Amino acid sequence: MPLYTNTVVIGAGLTGLTTAHYLNNSKIDFLVLEQKPLIGGAIQTESDKGFTYEKGPSTGVMSNDTVAELFAELKPYCKLERAADSVNKRYILKNAEWTPLPSGVLSGIFTPLFTWQDKLRILGEPFRKPGTNPNESLAEFVKRRMGNSFLDYAIDPFILGVYAGNPAYLVPRFALPKLYNLEQKYGSLIGGSIKMKREKAKQFPKQTKDKGNRIFSAEGGLSQLTAALNESAGKNNFLLGVSQLSIIPIENGFRISGVNSDGKDLEIVANKVITTVGAHQLAELLPFVNKKTMQKVDNLVYAKVVQITVGFNEWKGFPLDAFGGLIPFKEKHDSLGVLFPSAFLKNRAPHGGALLSVFMGGVRRPEMIKKSDEELKGIVAKEICSLMGISTFKPDLFKIFRYQEAIPQYGADCEARFTTLDELAKQYPNLIIGGNLRDGIGMADRIQQGKKLAEEAKKENLEFQTKNLEPQVEAVELES
Ligand SMILES: Cc1cc2nc3c(=O)[nH]c(=O)nc-3n(C[C@H](O)[C@H](O)[C@H](O)COP(=O)(O)OP(=O)(O)OC[C@H]3O[C@@H](n4cnc5c(N)ncnc54)[C@H](O)[C@@H]3O)c2cc1C
């Protein structure tokens, strides 16, 4: 006999967990199915030898109100940690030297990161015409508005830090929609930011300023957040370690089959299914969608990332007074950057020690993921000694984590992907496809999407009808 539930959520990463939290708030009957034996997806905090480190993301940006709202709801289970203000300082490597990224007009004028020609060019930015190509690459967009040196020493390292990506591939309309909209709505990035701030102040005159830094984690690490979501959503609503999941539409819902963690067959009948898995994991889950259609969805490029955690009981190098240092592609280094988590998060390293996070790979250096542990250790030793002011490399903690599909790259192909997803949604309104293939890659985006997915599941929440459960296996054929 199959299990019956109203909604099945596939994946217990941050998106699936947030969806589950809000489904539980709405008293909807649901089950979360996760292939791994543990929750959290990319978010995994570990503690060892006095260090607390993240295997995946280390901090998020509170770019929407849902993050603070969620932490407030999770208060009994976990506490929001706002990063120390040192996080606002970021170093950029230029000619083998760390230079702080300018934070104001004066530092912007005198920074050696940008050429004088581009500094003058930036003054003219508000008067430049908006672009007309909606699929213009980020590199072209920035060159057109701000100049080459701004692209190489501000946007390129920023994109390496966020997307491990290539500005020549990413399309602002999809990858940085706020930036794109500033140009489209106000005609200028600088003028648009000023106007937007004024409009907000007028609209919400009494709104008190958000206190504390917008860079966030959870006290004790991000796994505290995912564990709290698991707790608040009800641990009994989660089935972990399930494999070979496959979804088939039936009348009024879906039949989900797979194998339980104990090797027994699993069969669930649900009114609605929400997927939160990556694009590359969808085809196996949705065998009723034909290959040609699915290709427009699962051709999404993911950056490969190697994240290396390095801990020192006693730190004798370069003062760690910033978020970290980013290395522009032009500087031709093997690392993309080094973050200093112990400099802005509490209790991440023993007193007087340091926790560093070095990352490598990305879309322009995918071969780095194939390097052996020994090779990677050699590279990190060289990079840290030359860039961080230490003479010998003797870390007290050294861990390597490799991600084959770390960060999705929102390029021009998003247009066809979103059209296909919309067509699928029309054809199967009770199949809700979420996950990082749309709506943003950061943790705040995932939290916001998780809430939205739960709201969509609430719509027209018809009582599940158990009659006529024969699969409707007609394959979907969409217009190309
Ligand atoms: C190395 C790395 C560093 C990052 N750094 C940052 C950062 O600093 N700041 C930031 O904001 N974001 C960062 N991100 C992005 C952020 O981690 C993600 O956006 C977020 O955690 C993704 O959550 P998710 O639930 O959408 O996906 P995931 O965490 O990938 O969760 C998806 C879940 O679905 C499960 N699943 C997949 N297929 C199936 C299946 N067939 N059946 C059942 N279960 C399945 C997976 O096992 C997984 O648990 C980073 C990501 C990586 C990989």
Coordinates of N, CA, C and O in Angstrom, one line a residue, residues 144-286:
R144 N 31.0 48.7 -20.8 CA 30.2 49.8 -21.4 C 29.9 50.9 -20.4 O 30.1 52.1 -20.7
R145 N 29.6 50.6 -19.2 CA 29.2 51.6 -18.2 C 30.4 52.1 -17.4 O 30.4 53.3 -17.0
M146 N 31.4 51.2 -17.1 CA 32.4 51.6 -16.1 C 33.8 51.5 -16.6 O 34.7 52.0 -16.0
G147 N 34.1 50.7 -17.6 CA 35.4 50.6 -18.1 C 36.1 49.2 -17.8 O 35.7 48.5 -16.9
N148 N 37.2 49.0 -18.5 CA 37.9 47.7 -18.4 C 38.5 47.4 -17.0 O 38.4 46.3 -16.5
S149 N 39.1 48.4 -16.4 CA 39.8 48.2 -15.1 C 38.8 47.9 -14.0 O 39.0 47.1 -13.1
F150 N 37.6 48.5 -14.1 CA 36.6 48.3 -13.2 C 36.1 46.8 -13.3 O 35.8 46.1 -12.3
L151 N 36.0 46.3 -14.6 CA 35.6 45.0 -14.8 C 36.7 44.0 -14.2 O 36.4 43.1 -13.5
D152 N 38.0 44.3 -14.5 CA 39.0 43.4 -14.1 C 39.3 43.3 -12.6 O 39.6 42.3 -12.0
Y153 N 39.2 44.5 -11.9 CA 39.6 44.6 -10.5 C 38.4 44.8 -9.5 O 38.7 45.0 -8.3
A154 N 37.2 44.9 -10.0 CA 36.0 45.0 -9.0 C 35.0 43.9 -9.4 O 34.8 43.0 -8.5
I155 N 34.5 43.9 -10.6 CA 33.4 42.9 -10.9 C 34.0 41.5 -11.1 O 33.4 40.5 -10.6
D156 N 35.1 41.3 -11.8 CA 35.6 40.0 -12.0 C 35.9 39.3 -10.6 O 35.4 38.2 -10.4
P157 N 36.6 39.9 -9.7 CA 36.8 39.2 -8.4 C 35.5 39.0 -7.6 O 35.3 38.0 -6.9
F158 N 34.6 40.0 -7.7 CA 33.3 39.8 -7.0 C 32.6 38.6 -7.6 O 32.0 37.8 -6.8
I159 N 32.6 38.4 -8.9 CA 31.9 37.3 -9.5 C 32.6 36.0 -9.2 O 32.0 35.0 -9.0
L160 N 34.0 36.0 -9.0 CA 34.7 34.8 -8.6 C 34.2 34.4 -7.2 O 34.0 33.3 -6.9
G161 N 34.1 35.5 -6.3 CA 33.7 35.2 -5.0 C 32.2 34.7 -4.8 O 31.9 33.9 -4.0
V162 N 31.4 35.1 -5.7 CA 29.9 34.8 -5.5 C 29.6 33.6 -6.4 O 29.0 32.6 -6.0
Y163 N 30.0 33.6 -7.7 CA 29.6 32.6 -8.7 C 30.7 31.6 -9.0 O 30.4 30.6 -9.7
A164 N 31.9 31.9 -8.6 CA 33.1 31.2 -9.1 C 33.0 31.2 -10.7 O 33.2 30.2 -11.4
G165 N 32.5 32.3 -11.2 CA 32.0 32.4 -12.6 C 32.9 33.3 -13.4 O 33.9 33.8 -13.0
N166 N 32.4 33.5 -14.7 CA 33.1 34.3 -15.7 C 32.1 35.4 -16.1 O 31.0 35.1 -16.7
P167 N 32.5 36.7 -15.9 CA 31.6 37.8 -16.3 C 31.2 37.7 -17.8 O 30.2 38.3 -18.2
A168 N 32.1 37.1 -18.6 CA 31.8 37.0 -20.1 C 30.7 36.0 -20.4 O 30.1 36.1 -21.5
Y169 N 30.3 35.2 -19.4 CA 29.3 34.2 -19.6 C 28.0 34.6 -19.0 O 26.9 34.4 -19.5
L170 N 28.1 35.2 -17.8 CA 26.9 35.5 -17.0 C 26.1 36.7 -17.7 O 26.7 37.6 -18.2
V171 N 24.8 36.7 -17.6 CA 24.0 37.7 -18.2 C 23.3 38.5 -17.0 O 22.5 37.8 -16.2
P172 N 23.5 39.8 -16.9 CA 23.0 40.5 -15.7 C 21.5 40.4 -15.5 O 21.1 40.3 -14.3
R173 N 20.7 40.3 -16.6 CA 19.3 40.1 -16.4 C 18.9 38.9 -15.5 O 17.9 39.0 -14.8
F174 N 19.7 37.9 -15.6 CA 19.4 36.7 -14.8 C 20.3 36.5 -13.6 O 19.9 36.1 -12.6
A175 N 21.6 36.9 -13.8 CA 22.6 36.7 -12.7 C 22.6 37.8 -11.7 O 22.8 37.5 -10.5
L176 N 22.4 39.0 -12.1 CA 22.4 40.2 -11.2 C 21.2 41.1 -11.5 O 21.4 42.2 -12.0
P177 N 20.0 40.6 -11.3 CA 18.8 41.3 -11.8 C 18.6 42.7 -11.2 O 18.2 43.6 -11.9
K178 N 19.1 42.9 -9.9 CA 19.0 44.2 -9.3 C 19.8 45.2 -10.1 O 19.4 46.3 -10.3
L179 N 21.0 44.8 -10.5 CA 21.9 45.7 -11.3 C 21.3 46.0 -12.6 O 21.3 47.1 -13.1
Y180 N 20.8 45.0 -13.3 CA 20.2 45.1 -14.6 C 19.0 46.1 -14.5 O 18.9 47.0 -15.3
N181 N 18.2 45.9 -13.5 CA 17.0 46.8 -13.4 C 17.4 48.2 -13.1 O 16.6 49.1 -13.4
L182 N 18.5 48.5 -12.3 CA 18.9 49.8 -12.1 C 19.1 50.6 -13.4 O 18.7 51.7 -13.6
E183 N 19.8 49.9 -14.3 CA 20.0 50.6 -15.6 C 18.7 50.7 -16.4 O 18.5 51.8 -17.0
Q184 N 17.9 49.6 -16.4 CA 16.7 49.7 -17.2 C 15.7 50.7 -16.7 O 15.0 51.4 -17.4
K185 N 15.6 50.7 -15.3 CA 14.5 51.6 -14.7 C 15.0 53.1 -14.6 O 14.2 54.0 -14.9
Y186 N 16.3 53.2 -14.2 CA 16.7 54.6 -13.9 C 17.7 55.1 -14.9 O 18.1 56.3 -14.9
G187 N 18.2 54.3 -15.8 CA 19.1 54.7 -16.9 C 20.6 54.8 -16.4 O 21.5 55.0 -17.2
S188 N 20.8 54.5 -15.1 CA 22.2 54.6 -14.6 C 22.3 53.8 -13.3 O 21.4 53.7 -12.5
L189 N 23.5 53.2 -13.1 CA 23.7 52.5 -11.8 C 23.9 53.4 -10.6 O 23.3 53.2 -9.6
I190 N 24.7 54.5 -10.8 CA 25.0 55.4 -9.7 C 23.7 56.2 -9.4 O 23.2 56.2 -8.3
G191 N 23.2 56.8 -10.5 CA 21.9 57.6 -10.3 C 20.8 56.8 -9.8 O 20.0 57.2 -8.9
G192 N 20.7 55.6 -10.3 CA 19.6 54.7 -9.9 C 19.7 54.3 -8.4 O 18.7 54.3 -7.7
S193 N 20.9 54.0 -7.9 CA 21.1 53.6 -6.5 C 20.6 54.8 -5.6 O 19.9 54.6 -4.6
I194 N 21.0 56.0 -6.0 CA 20.7 57.2 -5.2 C 19.1 57.4 -5.2 O 18.5 57.5 -4.1
K195 N 18.6 57.3 -6.4 CA 17.1 57.5 -6.5 C 16.3 56.4 -5.7 O 15.3 56.7 -5.1
M196 N 16.8 55.2 -5.8 CA 16.1 54.1 -5.2 C 16.1 54.3 -3.6 O 15.1 54.0 -3.0
K197 N 17.3 54.7 -3.1 CA 17.4 54.9 -1.7 C 16.4 56.0 -1.3 O 15.7 55.9 -0.2
R198 N 16.3 57.1 -2.1 CA 15.4 58.2 -1.7 C 14.0 57.7 -1.8 O 13.2 58.0 -0.9
E199 N 13.6 56.9 -2.8 CA 12.2 56.4 -2.9 C 11.9 55.6 -1.7 O 10.8 55.7 -1.2
K200 N 12.8 54.7 -1.3 CA 12.6 53.8 -0.1 C 12.3 54.7 1.1 O 11.4 54.4 1.9
A201 N 13.2 55.7 1.3 CA 13.1 56.6 2.5 C 11.7 57.3 2.5 O 11.1 57.5 3.5
K202 N 11.2 57.7 1.3 CA 9.9 58.4 1.2 C 8.8 57.4 1.5 O 7.9 57.7 2.2
Q203 N 8.9 56.2 0.9 CA 7.9 55.2 1.1 C 7.8 54.7 2.5 O 6.7 54.4 3.0
F204 N 8.9 54.5 3.2 CA 8.9 54.0 4.6 C 9.7 54.9 5.5 O 10.7 54.6 6.0
P205 N 9.1 56.1 5.7 CA 9.8 57.2 6.4 C 10.2 56.8 7.9 O 11.1 57.2 8.4
K206 N 9.3 55.9 8.5 CA 9.5 55.6 9.9 C 10.3 54.3 10.1 O 10.5 54.0 11.2
Q207 N 10.7 53.7 9.0 CA 11.3 52.4 9.1 C 12.7 52.6 9.8 O 13.5 53.4 9.4
T208 N 12.9 51.9 10.9 CA 14.2 52.0 11.6 C 15.2 51.2 10.8 O 14.9 50.2 10.2
K209 N 16.4 51.8 10.9 CA 17.5 51.2 10.1 C 17.8 49.8 10.7 O 17.9 49.6 11.9
D210 N 18.0 48.8 9.8 CA 18.3 47.5 10.2 C 19.6 47.5 10.9 O 20.6 48.0 10.4
K211 N 19.6 47.0 12.2 CA 20.8 47.1 13.0 C 21.7 45.9 12.7 O 21.3 44.8 12.6
G212 N 23.0 46.2 12.6 CA 24.0 45.1 12.4 C 24.3 44.8 11.0 O 23.6 45.3 10.1
N213 N 25.4 44.0 10.8 CA 25.8 43.8 9.5 C 24.9 42.9 8.7 O 24.2 42.0 9.3
R214 N 24.8 43.1 7.4 CA 23.9 42.3 6.6 C 24.5 40.9 6.2 O 23.8 40.0 5.7
I215 N 25.8 40.7 6.5 CA 26.4 39.4 6.3 C 26.1 38.5 7.5 O 26.3 38.9 8.6
F216 N 25.5 37.4 7.2 CA 25.0 36.5 8.3 C 25.5 35.1 8.3 O 25.9 34.6 7.2
S217 N 25.5 34.5 9.5 CA 25.6 33.1 9.6 C 24.7 32.7 10.8 O 23.8 33.5 11.1
A218 N 24.9 31.5 11.4 CA 24.2 31.2 12.6 C 25.2 30.9 13.7 O 26.3 30.4 13.3
E219 N 24.9 31.2 14.9 CA 25.8 31.0 16.0 C 26.2 29.5 16.0 O 25.3 28.7 16.0
G220 N 27.4 29.2 16.0 CA 27.9 27.8 16.0 C 27.9 27.2 14.6 O 28.3 26.0 14.4
G221 N 27.6 28.0 13.6 CA 27.7 27.5 12.2 C 26.4 27.3 11.5 O 25.3 27.2 12.2
L222 N 26.4 27.2 10.2 CA 25.1 27.2 9.4 C 24.3 25.9 9.6 O 23.1 25.9 9.4
S223 N 25.0 24.9 10.0 CA 24.2 23.6 10.3 C 23.3 23.8 11.4 O 22.3 23.0 11.6
Q224 N 23.5 24.8 12.3 CA 22.5 25.1 13.4 C 21.2 25.6 12.7 O 20.2 25.3 13.2
L225 N 21.4 26.3 11.6 CA 20.2 26.8 10.9 C 19.4 25.7 10.3 O 18.2 25.5 10.4
T226 N 20.1 24.8 9.6 CA 19.4 23.7 8.9 C 18.8 22.7 9.9 O 17.7 22.2 9.8
A227 N 19.6 22.5 11.1 CA 19.0 21.6 12.1 C 17.8 22.2 12.7 O 16.8 21.5 13.0
A228 N 17.8 23.5 12.9 CA 16.6 24.2 13.5 C 15.4 24.1 12.5 O 14.3 23.9 13.0
L229 N 15.7 24.2 11.2 CA 14.6 24.1 10.3 C 14.0 22.7 10.3 O 12.8 22.4 10.2
N230 N 14.9 21.7 10.4 CA 14.5 20.3 10.5 C 13.6 20.1 11.7 O 12.6 19.4 11.7
E231 N 14.0 20.7 12.8 CA 13.3 20.6 14.1 C 11.9 21.2 13.9 O 10.9 20.6 14.3
S232 N 11.9 22.5 13.4 CA 10.6 23.2 13.4 C 9.7 22.6 12.4 O 8.5 22.7 12.6
A233 N 10.2 22.0 11.3 CA 9.3 21.4 10.3 C 8.8 20.0 10.8 O 7.9 19.4 10.1
G234 N 9.4 19.5 11.9 CA 9.0 18.2 12.4 C 9.8 17.1 11.8 O 9.7 16.7 10.6
K235 N 10.7 16.5 12.6 CA 11.7 15.5 12.0 C 10.9 14.3 11.4 O 11.5 13.6 10.5
N236 N 9.7 14.0 11.9 CA 9.0 12.9 11.4 C 8.5 13.0 10.0 O 8.1 12.1 9.3
N237 N 8.6 14.3 9.5 CA 8.2 14.6 8.1 C 9.3 14.3 7.1 O 9.2 14.7 6.0
F238 N 10.5 13.8 7.6 CA 11.6 13.7 6.7 C 11.9 12.2 6.5 O 12.0 11.4 7.5
L239 N 12.2 11.8 5.3 CA 12.7 10.4 5.0 C 14.1 10.6 4.4 O 14.2 11.1 3.3
L240 N 15.1 10.2 5.1 CA 16.5 10.4 4.6 C 17.0 9.1 4.0 O 16.5 8.0 4.3
G241 N 18.0 9.3 3.2 CA 18.7 8.1 2.6 C 17.8 7.3 1.6 O 18.0 6.1 1.4
V242 N 16.8 8.0 0.9 CA 16.0 7.3 -0.1 C 16.7 7.5 -1.4 O 17.3 8.5 -1.7
S243 N 16.6 6.4 -2.2 CA 17.3 6.5 -3.5 C 16.4 6.1 -4.7 O 15.3 5.7 -4.4
Q244 N 16.9 6.3 -5.9 CA 16.2 5.9 -7.1 C 14.8 6.5 -7.2 O 13.9 5.9 -7.6
L245 N 14.7 7.8 -6.7 CA 13.3 8.4 -6.8 C 12.9 8.6 -8.2 O 13.7 9.1 -9.0
S246 N 11.6 8.4 -8.4 CA 11.1 8.6 -9.8 C 9.6 9.1 -9.6 O 8.9 8.5 -8.8
I247 N 9.2 10.1 -10.4 CA 7.9 10.7 -10.2 C 7.0 10.4 -11.4 O 7.5 10.7 -12.5
I248 N 5.8 10.0 -11.3 CA 4.9 9.7 -12.4 C 3.6 10.4 -12.1 O 3.0 10.3 -11.0
P249 N 3.1 11.2 -13.1 CA 1.8 11.9 -12.9 C 0.7 10.9 -12.9 O 0.7 10.0 -13.7
I250 N -0.3 11.0 -12.0 CA -1.5 10.2 -12.0 C -2.6 11.2 -11.9 O -2.4 12.4 -11.7
E251 N -3.8 10.7 -11.9 CA -5.0 11.6 -11.8 C -4.9 12.3 -10.5 O -4.8 11.7 -9.4
N252 N -5.1 13.6 -10.4 CA -5.1 14.4 -9.2 C -3.8 14.4 -8.4 O -3.7 14.7 -7.2
G253 N -2.7 14.0 -9.1 CA -1.4 14.0 -8.3 C -0.3 13.3 -8.9 O -0.2 13.2 -10.1
F254 N 0.5 12.7 -8.0 CA 1.7 12.0 -8.5 C 2.0 10.7 -7.7 O 1.6 10.7 -6.5
R255 N 2.6 9.8 -8.4 CA 3.1 8.6 -7.7 C 4.6 8.7 -7.6 O 5.2 8.8 -8.7
I256 N 5.1 8.6 -6.4 CA 6.6 8.7 -6.3 C 7.1 7.4 -5.8 O 6.7 6.9 -4.8
S257 N 8.0 6.8 -6.6 CA 8.6 5.5 -6.2 C 10.1 5.6 -6.0 O 10.7 6.5 -6.6
G258 N 10.6 4.7 -5.2 CA 12.0 4.7 -4.9 C 12.4 3.6 -4.0 O 11.6 2.7 -3.8
V259 N 13.5 3.7 -3.4 CA 14.0 2.7 -2.4 C 14.3 3.4 -1.1 O 15.0 4.4 -1.0
N260 N 13.8 2.8 0.0 CA 14.0 3.4 1.3 C 15.4 3.2 1.8 O 16.2 2.4 1.2
S261 N 15.8 3.8 2.9 CA 17.2 3.7 3.4 C 17.5 2.2 3.9 O 18.6 1.8 3.9
D262 N 16.4 1.5 4.2 CA 16.7 0.1 4.5 C 16.6 -0.9 3.3 O 16.5 -2.1 3.5
G263 N 16.5 -0.3 2.1 CA 16.6 -1.2 0.9 C 15.2 -1.6 0.5 O 15.1 -2.3 -0.6
K264 N 14.1 -1.2 1.2 CA 12.8 -1.7 0.8 C 12.2 -0.7 -0.2 O 12.5 0.5 -0.2
D265 N 11.3 -1.2 -1.0 CA 10.6 -0.3 -2.0 C 9.8 0.7 -1.3 O 9.1 0.4 -0.2
L266 N 9.8 1.9 -1.9 CA 9.0 3.0 -1.3 C 8.0 3.5 -2.3 O 8.3 3.7 -3.5
E267 N 6.7 3.7 -1.9 CA 5.8 4.2 -2.9 C 4.9 5.3 -2.1 O 4.3 5.0 -1.1
I268 N 4.9 6.4 -2.7 CA 4.1 7.5 -2.1 C 3.1 8.1 -3.1 O 3.5 8.2 -4.3
V269 N 1.9 8.4 -2.7 CA 1.0 9.1 -3.6 C 0.7 10.5 -3.0 O 0.5 10.6 -1.8
A270 N 1.0 11.5 -3.8 CA 0.8 12.9 -3.3 C 0.1 13.7 -4.3 O 0.1 13.5 -5.5
N271 N -0.6 14.8 -3.7 CA -1.3 15.7 -4.5 C -0.4 16.6 -5.3 O -0.6 17.0 -6.4
K272 N 0.7 17.0 -4.5 CA 1.6 18.0 -5.1 C 3.1 17.5 -4.9 O 3.3 16.9 -3.9
V273 N 3.9 17.9 -5.8 CA 5.4 17.6 -5.7 C 6.1 18.9 -5.9 O 5.9 19.6 -6.8
I274 N 7.1 19.1 -4.9 CA 8.0 20.3 -5.0 C 9.4 19.7 -5.2 O 9.8 19.0 -4.3
T275 N 10.1 20.1 -6.3 CA 11.5 19.6 -6.3 C 12.4 20.8 -6.0 O 12.1 22.0 -6.4
T276 N 13.4 20.5 -5.2 CA 14.4 21.6 -4.9 C 15.8 21.1 -5.3 O 16.8 21.6 -4.8
V277 N 15.9 20.2 -6.2 CA 17.2 19.6 -6.5 C 17.8 20.5 -7.7 O 17.2 21.3 -8.3
G278 N 19.1 20.3 -7.9 CA 19.8 21.0 -9.0 C 19.3 20.6 -10.4 O 18.7 19.5 -10.5
A279 N 19.6 21.4 -11.4 CA 19.0 21.1 -12.7 C 19.5 19.7 -13.2 O 18.8 19.0 -13.9
H280 N 20.8 19.4 -12.9 CA 21.4 18.1 -13.4 C 20.7 16.9 -12.8 O 20.9 15.8 -13.2
Q281 N 19.9 17.1 -11.7 CA 19.3 16.0 -11.0 C 17.8 15.8 -11.4 O 17.2 14.8 -10.9
L282 N 17.3 16.6 -12.3 CA 15.9 16.6 -12.6 C 15.4 15.5 -13.5 O 14.4 14.9 -13.3
A283 N 16.3 15.2 -14.5 CA 15.9 14.2 -15.6 C 15.5 12.9 -15.0 O 14.5 12.3 -15.3
E284 N 16.4 12.4 -14.0 CA 16.1 11.1 -13.4 C 14.8 11.1 -12.6 O 14.1 10.2 -12.5
L285 N 14.5 12.3 -12.0 CA 13.3 12.4 -11.1 C 12.1 12.4 -11.9 O 11.0 12.0 -11.5
L286 N 12.2 13.1 -13.1 CA 10.9 13.3 -13.9 C 11.0 12.6 -15.3 O 11.1 13.2 -16.3

